[in-house]
């Protein structure tokens, strides 16, 4: 019952939006903008010829590869910058300059360096995901409470143990927050990147549907699917926050 | 007999502000010494210096006759806010300080032994946020005892607990100490706590702090604070503190 009470209000808002959309299309007698029913029919077309799964799979694969590479680089880098003052002083300004550059602005550079294959969007996702994660991880190391570091010093533990049992678990909640932010940005970027070149992916689906005969039903379908997958990805990252080793940080 | 801890004329300034101004005392092996002082007088700074976390500008701290240069497992600090790692279970916390090359099983057994000693049997696999404040404090004491330290440095250890738990933990501490005799240096603002626990009480002056009085407490444990002698002692200490 309580669950139902939580689900009802957002569901009602969504239904209202669909209703207004439907009414507006009919009232304005638009020839191009589709009704919700047309969007559903269009989506079913894509499901039936199997191309929807191909587009989704292609986008997810690019995000998966770029995001994984970003984790592999950002976490060690962030930990290092958090622990070594000199590294932080040297590298932080560089990352602070690179971070606000929209990944979209990198698209021409990506095409120049990596061509129009899969490598370009993977690179763009890497660029989008890596900086927030580095910054978040380094900040996480900096905010480890002194009393814990003191205790570790008091017990005279080795560097390896200090890292394994104090630094990494203390920062893990921040790393997960960084991952969540990064994955959100990465998903934004993959769609934008696919609009430029490529022959697959949800971004390509949107642009191609518009170019190939104003199929706005498929444009809207693509947008809604992007939103739903983004929601699902965020949900998966939220599951990480429920892990026992990080629950201490997010409240009980 | 040589002193376990000997503090020789230490002075410490923060910027131009003198905080510790020529403190001089010693603690015998197995002795329980309490240091009381008004809040903000530099008690915690003094404790950090004696435990090796900070260096005095002048003077020295010797442990077993050797100069103290940095913290070591020989003397474990237990502080007001605690430092039990929230990301490790009780058992993992208790095993944290065991750096020897024993088998994992031996370390776990040792940890469980001390968990039981402080009354945490059955909570070995609990995470700290699942424990109450008092249990957390027990876990911290147990984690210190596991490494068999010669000295316990306690900085306001029970002042974050509620009044009842505070009283209870005093008795728990005495019970644990009667099983394994440690040298204890306790810093507190609570005069009754000092009288209840310590063999000797040093009274600090306001900042810049120095030792302005020393009282021996001869009564055996368990003590009753309502006896005339201890009441008198409390009066004397309070009047030294200007109350």
Coordinates of C-alpha atoms in Angstrom, one line a residue:
Chain A
X1 CA 0.0 0.0 0.0
X2 CA 2.8 2.4 0.9
X3 CA 4.6 1.5 -2.3
X4 CA 1.5 2.2 -4.2
X5 CA 1.2 5.6 -2.6
X6 CA 4.7 6.4 -3.7
X7 CA 4.2 5.3 -7.3
X8 CA 0.8 7.0 -7.9
X9 CA 1.8 10.7 -8.0
X10 CA 4.6 10.5 -10.6
X11 CA 2.4 8.1 -12.6
X12 CA -0.4 10.5 -12.6
X13 CA 1.9 13.3 -13.8
X14 CA 3.1 11.1 -16.6
X15 CA -0.4 10.2 -17.7
X16 CA -1.3 13.9 -17.6
X17 CA 1.6 14.8 -19.9
X18 CA 0.6 12.1 -22.4
X19 CA -3.0 13.3 -22.3
X20 CA -2.0 16.9 -22.9
X21 CA 0.4 15.8 -25.7
X22 CA -2.3 13.8 -27.3
X23 CA -4.9 16.6 -27.0
X24 CA -2.4 19.2 -28.4
X25 CA -1.6 17.2 -31.5
X26 CA -5.3 16.7 -32.3
X27 CA -6.2 20.3 -31.5
X28 CA -3.5 21.7 -33.7
X29 CA -4.1 19.2 -36.5
X30 CA -0.3 18.8 -36.8
X31 CA 0.7 16.7 -39.8
X32 CA 4.2 15.9 -38.6
X33 CA 4.2 15.7 -34.8
X34 CA 2.9 12.2 -33.8
X35 CA 0.3 11.3 -31.3
X36 CA 1.2 8.8 -28.5
X37 CA -0.5 6.1 -30.4
X38 CA 1.6 6.7 -33.5
X39 CA 4.7 6.6 -31.4
X40 CA 3.7 3.2 -30.0
X41 CA 3.0 1.9 -33.5
X42 CA 6.3 3.2 -34.7
X43 CA 8.1 1.5 -31.8
X44 CA 6.4 -1.8 -32.5
X45 CA 7.7 -1.6 -36.1
X46 CA 11.3 -1.3 -34.7
X47 CA 10.7 -4.1 -32.3
X48 CA 9.4 -6.4 -35.0
X49 CA 12.3 -5.9 -37.5
X50 CA 14.7 -6.2 -34.6
X51 CA 16.5 -2.9 -35.3
X52 CA 15.5 -1.4 -31.9
X53 CA 17.6 -4.0 -30.0
X54 CA 20.5 -3.4 -32.3
X55 CA 20.4 0.3 -31.6
X56 CA 20.1 -0.1 -27.9
X57 CA 22.8 -2.7 -27.8
X58 CA 25.2 -0.5 -29.8
X59 CA 24.7 2.5 -27.5
X60 CA 25.0 0.4 -24.4
X61 CA 28.1 -1.3 -25.7
X62 CA 29.8 2.1 -26.4
X63 CA 28.9 3.4 -23.0
X64 CA 30.0 0.2 -21.3
X65 CA 33.5 0.3 -22.9
X66 CA 34.1 4.1 -22.5
X67 CA 32.8 4.1 -18.9
X68 CA 34.9 1.0 -17.9
X69 CA 38.0 2.6 -19.3
X70 CA 37.2 5.8 -17.4
X71 CA 36.9 3.9 -14.1
X72 CA 40.2 2.1 -14.7
X73 CA 41.9 5.5 -15.2
X74 CA 40.0 7.7 -12.8
X75 CA 40.0 5.7 -9.6
X76 CA 43.7 5.1 -9.4
X77 CA 44.4 8.6 -10.5
X78 CA 41.9 10.1 -8.0
X79 CA 43.4 8.0 -5.2
X80 CA 46.9 9.1 -6.1
X81 CA 45.9 12.8 -6.3
X82 CA 44.1 12.5 -3.0
X83 CA 47.1 11.0 -1.2
X84 CA 50.0 12.9 -2.8
X85 CA 49.8 16.6 -2.3
X86 CA 52.2 17.3 -5.1
X87 CA 50.2 15.3 -7.6
X88 CA 47.1 17.1 -6.6
X89 CA 48.7 20.5 -7.0
X90 CA 50.1 19.7 -10.4
X91 CA 47.2 17.9 -12.0
X92 CA 44.1 19.4 -10.4
X93 CA 44.3 22.7 -12.4
X94 CA 44.6 20.7 -15.6
X95 CA 41.6 18.6 -14.9
X96 CA 39.6 21.6 -13.7
X97 CA 40.2 23.2 -17.1
X98 CA 39.4 20.1 -19.1
X99 CA 36.3 19.2 -17.0
X100 CA 34.0 22.1 -18.1
X101 CA 34.6 21.5 -21.8
X102 CA 31.5 19.8 -23.0
X103 CA 32.2 16.4 -24.5
X104 CA 30.2 17.5 -27.5
X105 CA 33.0 20.1 -28.2
X106 CA 35.4 17.2 -28.5
X107 CA 33.4 15.6 -31.4
X108 CA 35.5 17.2 -34.2
X109 CA 38.7 16.2 -32.5
X110 CA 37.4 12.7 -31.9
X111 CA 36.6 12.3 -35.6
X112 CA 40.0 13.6 -36.6
X113 CA 41.8 11.2 -34.2
X114 CA 39.6 8.1 -34.3
X115 CA 37.5 8.4 -37.5
X116 CA 33.8 7.6 -37.6
X117 CA 33.9 4.1 -36.2
X118 CA 33.2 2.9 -32.7
X119 CA 36.3 4.4 -31.3
X120 CA 35.1 8.0 -31.5
X121 CA 32.0 7.7 -29.3
X122 CA 34.0 5.5 -26.9
X123 CA 36.6 8.2 -26.6
X124 CA 33.9 10.9 -26.1
X125 CA 32.3 8.8 -23.3
X126 CA 35.7 8.3 -21.7
X127 CA 36.3 12.1 -21.8
X128 CA 32.8 12.7 -20.3
X129 CA 33.1 10.2 -17.6
X130 CA 36.7 10.4 -16.5
X131 CA 36.9 13.9 -15.1
X132 CA 34.0 13.9 -12.7
X133 CA 35.2 10.6 -11.4
X134 CA 38.8 11.8 -10.8
X135 CA 37.6 14.9 -9.1
X136 CA 35.1 13.0 -6.9
X137 CA 37.6 10.4 -5.9
X138 CA 40.3 12.9 -5.0
X139 CA 37.8 14.9 -3.0
X140 CA 36.8 11.7 -1.2
X141 CA 40.3 11.0 -0.1
X142 CA 40.6 14.6 1.1
X143 CA 37.5 14.3 3.3
X144 CA 38.5 11.1 5.1
X145 CA 38.2 12.0 8.7
X146 CA 41.5 12.5 10.4
X147 CA 40.6 10.3 13.4
X148 CA 40.6 7.3 11.1
X149 CA 44.0 8.0 9.6
X150 CA 45.3 8.7 13.1
X151 CA 44.0 5.3 14.3
X152 CA 45.7 3.6 11.4
X153 CA 48.9 5.4 12.1
X154 CA 48.6 4.4 15.8
X155 CA 48.3 0.7 15.0
X156 CA 51.4 1.0 12.8
X157 CA 49.9 -0.8 9.8
X158 CA 51.7 -1.2 6.5
X159 CA 51.0 1.0 3.5
X160 CA 49.2 -1.8 1.7
X161 CA 46.9 -2.4 4.6
X162 CA 46.3 1.3 5.0
X163 CA 45.2 1.5 1.4
X164 CA 43.1 -1.7 1.4
X165 CA 41.4 -1.4 4.7
X166 CA 41.2 2.4 5.3
X167 CA 41.7 4.6 2.2
X168 CA 39.8 2.6 -0.4
X169 CA 36.8 1.6 1.7
X170 CA 36.6 5.2 3.1
X171 CA 36.5 6.6 -0.4
X172 CA 34.3 3.9 -2.0
X173 CA 31.0 5.8 -1.3
X174 CA 32.5 8.9 -3.1
X175 CA 33.7 6.7 -5.9
X176 CA 30.2 5.4 -6.3
X177 CA 28.7 8.9 -6.4
X178 CA 31.3 9.8 -9.0
X179 CA 30.4 6.8 -11.0
X180 CA 26.7 7.7 -10.9
X181 CA 27.4 11.3 -12.1
X182 CA 29.7 10.0 -14.8
X183 CA 27.4 7.4 -16.1
X184 CA 24.6 10.0 -16.4
X185 CA 26.9 12.2 -18.4
X186 CA 28.1 9.3 -20.5
X187 CA 24.6 8.4 -21.5
X188 CA 23.9 12.0 -22.5
X189 CA 27.0 12.0 -24.6
X190 CA 26.7 8.7 -26.4
X191 CA 23.4 9.8 -27.9
X192 CA 24.9 13.1 -29.1
X193 CA 28.0 11.4 -30.4
X194 CA 25.9 8.9 -32.4
X195 CA 24.1 11.7 -34.1
X196 CA 27.2 12.8 -35.9
X197 CA 28.5 9.7 -37.8
X198 CA 27.9 6.0 -37.2
X199 CA 25.2 3.8 -38.6
X200 CA 23.8 2.4 -35.3
X201 CA 22.8 3.5 -31.9
X202 CA 19.8 5.4 -30.5
X203 CA 21.3 8.8 -31.4
X204 CA 21.7 7.5 -35.0
X205 CA 18.1 6.2 -34.9
X206 CA 16.8 9.7 -34.0
X207 CA 18.7 11.6 -36.7
X208 CA 18.2 9.0 -39.3
X209 CA 14.4 8.9 -38.7
X210 CA 14.2 12.6 -39.2
X211 CA 16.4 12.7 -42.3
X212 CA 14.7 9.7 -43.9
X213 CA 11.3 11.1 -44.4
X214 CA 10.3 13.0 -41.2
X215 CA 9.5 9.9 -39.2
X216 CA 8.9 11.9 -36.0
X217 CA 7.1 9.0 -34.4
X218 CA 10.5 7.2 -34.3
X219 CA 12.2 10.4 -33.2
X220 CA 10.0 10.6 -30.2
X221 CA 10.2 6.9 -29.6
X222 CA 14.0 7.1 -29.6
X223 CA 13.8 10.0 -27.0
X224 CA 11.5 8.1 -24.7
X225 CA 13.7 4.9 -24.9
X226 CA 16.8 7.0 -24.1
X227 CA 15.0 8.4 -21.1
X228 CA 13.9 5.0 -19.8
X229 CA 17.3 3.4 -20.2
X230 CA 18.9 6.4 -18.5
X231 CA 16.5 5.8 -15.6
X232 CA 17.4 2.2 -15.5
X233 CA 21.2 2.9 -15.5
X234 CA 20.8 5.3 -12.6
X235 CA 18.7 2.6 -10.8
X236 CA 21.6 0.1 -11.2
X237 CA 24.1 2.7 -9.8
X238 CA 21.7 3.3 -6.9
X239 CA 21.8 -0.5 -6.1
X240 CA 25.6 -0.1 -5.6
X241 CA 24.8 2.4 -2.8
X242 CA 22.9 -0.3 -1.0
X243 CA 26.0 -2.5 -0.7
X244 CA 26.8 -3.3 2.9
X245 CA 30.4 -1.9 2.8
X246 CA 29.1 1.6 1.8
X247 CA 25.9 1.8 3.7
X248 CA 27.5 3.5 6.7
X249 CA 28.0 6.6 4.5
X250 CA 24.5 7.0 3.1
X251 CA 22.6 6.6 6.4
X252 CA 20.9 3.5 7.6
Chain B
X1 CA 61.8 2.3 39.4
X2 CA 61.9 3.9 36.0
X3 CA 58.8 5.7 34.9
X4 CA 56.8 4.2 32.0
X5 CA 56.0 7.6 30.7
X6 CA 58.0 10.6 31.5
X7 CA 57.1 14.0 30.3
X8 CA 59.8 16.6 30.6
X9 CA 59.1 20.3 30.5
X10 CA 57.1 20.3 27.3
X11 CA 56.0 23.5 25.7
X12 CA 53.8 24.0 22.6
X13 CA 52.7 27.1 20.8
X14 CA 50.1 27.5 18.0
X15 CA 51.3 30.4 16.0
X16 CA 52.1 32.9 18.7
X17 CA 49.6 31.4 21.2
X18 CA 51.2 29.4 23.9
X19 CA 49.0 26.3 24.6
X20 CA 51.2 24.0 26.7
X21 CA 53.6 25.8 29.0
X22 CA 56.1 23.6 30.7
X23 CA 54.3 20.5 31.6
X24 CA 56.3 18.0 33.6
X25 CA 55.1 14.7 35.1
X26 CA 55.7 10.9 35.0
X27 CA 53.5 7.8 35.1
X28 CA 54.7 4.6 36.7
X29 CA 54.3 1.2 35.0
X30 CA 50.7 0.0 35.6
X31 CA 49.6 3.3 37.1
X32 CA 46.3 4.9 36.2
X33 CA 46.8 8.7 36.0
X34 CA 44.0 11.1 35.2
X35 CA 44.5 14.6 34.0
X36 CA 41.7 17.1 34.6
X37 CA 41.5 20.6 33.4
X38 CA 39.0 23.2 32.3
X39 CA 37.8 22.9 28.7
X40 CA 40.0 24.6 26.1
X41 CA 43.0 24.4 28.4
X42 CA 45.1 22.4 26.0
X43 CA 44.4 18.9 27.4
X44 CA 43.9 17.3 24.0
X45 CA 47.0 19.0 22.6
X46 CA 48.9 17.6 25.6
X47 CA 47.5 14.1 24.9
X48 CA 48.5 14.3 21.2
X49 CA 52.0 15.2 22.2
X50 CA 52.3 12.4 24.8
X51 CA 50.9 9.9 22.3
X52 CA 53.4 11.0 19.7
X53 CA 51.0 12.6 17.2
X54 CA 52.4 16.0 17.6
X55 CA 55.8 17.2 18.6
X56 CA 56.5 19.7 21.4
X57 CA 58.3 22.9 20.6
X58 CA 60.5 22.3 23.7
X59 CA 61.0 19.4 26.1
X60 CA 60.6 15.7 25.5
X61 CA 58.4 12.7 26.1
X62 CA 60.1 9.4 27.0
X63 CA 58.5 6.0 27.0
X64 CA 60.5 3.4 28.9
X65 CA 63.4 5.9 28.9
X66 CA 63.4 6.2 25.1
X67 CA 62.3 9.4 23.4
X68 CA 58.9 9.2 21.8
X69 CA 59.1 10.2 18.1
X70 CA 55.9 8.9 16.6
X71 CA 52.8 6.9 17.5
X72 CA 53.2 3.2 17.9
X73 CA 51.0 0.3 18.9
X74 CA 52.7 0.3 22.2
X75 CA 50.4 3.1 23.3
X76 CA 46.9 3.2 21.8
X77 CA 44.7 6.3 21.8
X78 CA 41.0 6.1 22.6
X79 CA 39.3 9.4 22.0
X80 CA 35.9 11.0 22.5
X81 CA 34.5 10.6 19.1
X82 CA 36.0 7.2 18.5
X83 CA 37.7 5.8 15.5
X84 CA 36.1 2.4 14.9
X85 CA 36.1 2.1 11.2
X86 CA 32.5 2.2 10.0
X87 CA 33.3 0.2 6.9
X88 CA 34.6 -2.8 8.7
X89 CA 32.7 -5.2 10.9
X90 CA 33.4 -5.5 14.6
X91 CA 35.6 -8.5 14.1
X92 CA 37.5 -6.9 11.2
X93 CA 38.0 -3.8 13.3
X94 CA 39.4 -5.8 16.1
X95 CA 41.7 -7.6 13.8
X96 CA 42.9 -4.4 12.2
X97 CA 45.8 -3.8 14.5
X98 CA 47.1 -7.4 14.3
X99 CA 50.0 -7.0 11.9
X100 CA 51.9 -10.1 12.9
X101 CA 52.1 -13.1 10.6
X102 CA 49.6 -15.3 12.5
X103 CA 47.1 -17.2 10.5
X104 CA 43.8 -15.5 9.8
X105 CA 42.0 -18.0 12.1
X106 CA 44.3 -17.1 15.0
X107 CA 43.7 -13.4 14.6
X108 CA 39.9 -14.0 14.4
X109 CA 40.0 -16.0 17.5
X110 CA 42.0 -13.4 19.4
X111 CA 39.5 -10.7 18.1
X112 CA 36.6 -12.8 19.3
X113 CA 38.2 -13.3 22.7
X114 CA 38.4 -9.6 23.3
X115 CA 34.9 -9.0 21.8
X116 CA 33.6 -11.3 24.4
X117 CA 35.6 -9.7 27.2
X118 CA 34.0 -6.3 26.5
X119 CA 30.6 -7.8 26.1
X120 CA 30.2 -7.8 22.3
X121 CA 29.8 -11.5 21.9
X122 CA 27.3 -12.1 19.1
X123 CA 28.1 -8.8 17.4
X124 CA 31.3 -9.8 15.7
X125 CA 29.8 -9.5 12.3
X126 CA 27.8 -6.4 12.9
X127 CA 28.8 -3.1 11.3
X128 CA 29.4 -0.1 13.7
X129 CA 26.3 1.8 12.5
X130 CA 24.3 -1.1 13.8
X131 CA 25.7 -0.7 17.3
X132 CA 24.7 1.7 20.1
X133 CA 27.1 4.4 21.4
X134 CA 28.1 2.3 24.3
X135 CA 28.8 -0.8 22.2
X136 CA 30.8 1.3 19.8
X137 CA 33.0 2.4 22.7
X138 CA 33.4 -1.2 23.9
X139 CA 34.5 -2.1 20.4
X140 CA 37.1 0.6 20.4
X141 CA 38.4 -0.5 23.8
X142 CA 38.6 -4.1 22.6
X143 CA 40.4 -3.1 19.4
X144 CA 43.0 -1.4 21.5
X145 CA 43.4 -4.3 23.9
X146 CA 43.8 -6.9 21.1
X147 CA 47.2 -5.5 20.2
X148 CA 48.3 -5.8 23.8
X149 CA 49.4 -2.2 24.2
X150 CA 51.4 -1.3 27.3
X151 CA 49.7 2.1 27.5
X152 CA 46.2 3.3 26.9
X153 CA 45.8 7.0 26.2
X154 CA 42.2 7.9 26.8
X155 CA 41.1 11.4 25.7
X156 CA 37.6 12.1 27.1
X157 CA 36.7 8.5 26.2
X158 CA 33.2 8.5 27.6
X159 CA 32.0 12.1 27.3
X160 CA 30.1 11.5 24.1
X161 CA 27.9 8.9 25.9
X162 CA 24.8 9.5 27.9
X163 CA 25.2 9.9 31.6
X164 CA 24.1 6.3 32.5
X165 CA 26.2 4.7 29.9
X166 CA 29.1 6.9 31.0
X167 CA 28.8 5.4 34.6
X168 CA 28.5 1.9 33.2
X169 CA 31.5 2.2 31.0
X170 CA 33.6 3.3 34.0
X171 CA 32.9 0.0 35.7
X172 CA 33.5 -1.9 32.5
X173 CA 36.9 -0.2 32.0
X174 CA 37.9 -1.1 35.6
X175 CA 36.8 -4.7 35.1
X176 CA 38.8 -5.0 31.9
X177 CA 41.8 -3.4 33.4
X178 CA 41.7 -5.8 36.4
X179 CA 42.1 -8.6 33.9
X180 CA 45.1 -7.0 32.0
X181 CA 47.0 -4.4 33.8
X182 CA 47.8 -1.5 31.5
X183 CA 49.4 1.9 32.2
X184 CA 46.6 4.4 31.6
X185 CA 46.7 8.1 31.0
X186 CA 43.2 9.5 31.1
X187 CA 42.3 13.0 30.1
X188 CA 38.9 14.3 31.2
X189 CA 37.0 17.3 32.3
X190 CA 34.9 15.2 34.6
X191 CA 36.4 15.3 38.2
X192 CA 34.2 12.5 39.5
X193 CA 35.2 10.2 36.6
X194 CA 38.9 10.9 37.5
X195 CA 38.3 10.2 41.2
X196 CA 36.4 7.0 40.4
X197 CA 39.0 5.6 38.1
X198 CA 42.5 6.9 38.8
X199 CA 45.4 6.2 41.1
X200 CA 46.6 9.7 40.8
X201 CA 45.0 12.9 39.5
X202 CA 46.9 15.8 38.0
X203 CA 45.1 19.2 37.7
X204 CA 45.9 21.5 34.8
X205 CA 45.7 25.3 34.8
X206 CA 43.8 27.3 32.2
X207 CA 45.7 28.0 29.0
X208 CA 48.7 28.1 28.6
X209 CA 48.4 25.0 30.6
X210 CA 50.7 23.6 33.3
X211 CA 50.2 21.3 36.2
X212 CA 49.0 23.1 39.2
X213 CA 48.2 20.2 41.5
X214 CA 48.5 16.5 42.1
X215 CA 46.3 14.2 44.2
X216 CA 46.7 10.6 45.1
X217 CA 43.6 8.4 45.4
X218 CA 44.3 5.5 47.7
X219 CA 40.8 4.0 48.1
X220 CA 40.4 0.5 46.7
X221 CA 37.9 -0.2 43.9
X222 CA 35.0 -0.2 43.7
X223 CA 34.9 3.3 45.1
X224 CA 31.9 5.2 46.5
X225 CA 32.1 8.8 45.6
X226 CA 29.8 9.7 48.5
X227 CA 32.4 8.8 51.2
X228 CA 33.7 11.9 53.1
X229 CA 37.3 11.4 51.9
X230 CA 36.4 11.4 48.3
X231 CA 33.9 14.2 48.7
X232 CA 36.7 16.2 50.3
X233 CA 39.0 15.3 47.4
X234 CA 36.5 16.4 44.9
X235 CA 36.1 19.8 46.7
X236 CA 39.9 20.2 46.8
X237 CA 40.2 19.5 43.0
X238 CA 37.3 21.7 42.1
X239 CA 38.7 24.6 44.2
X240 CA 42.0 24.2 42.3
X241 CA 40.0 24.5 39.1
X242 CA 38.6 27.7 40.5
X243 CA 35.1 26.4 41.4

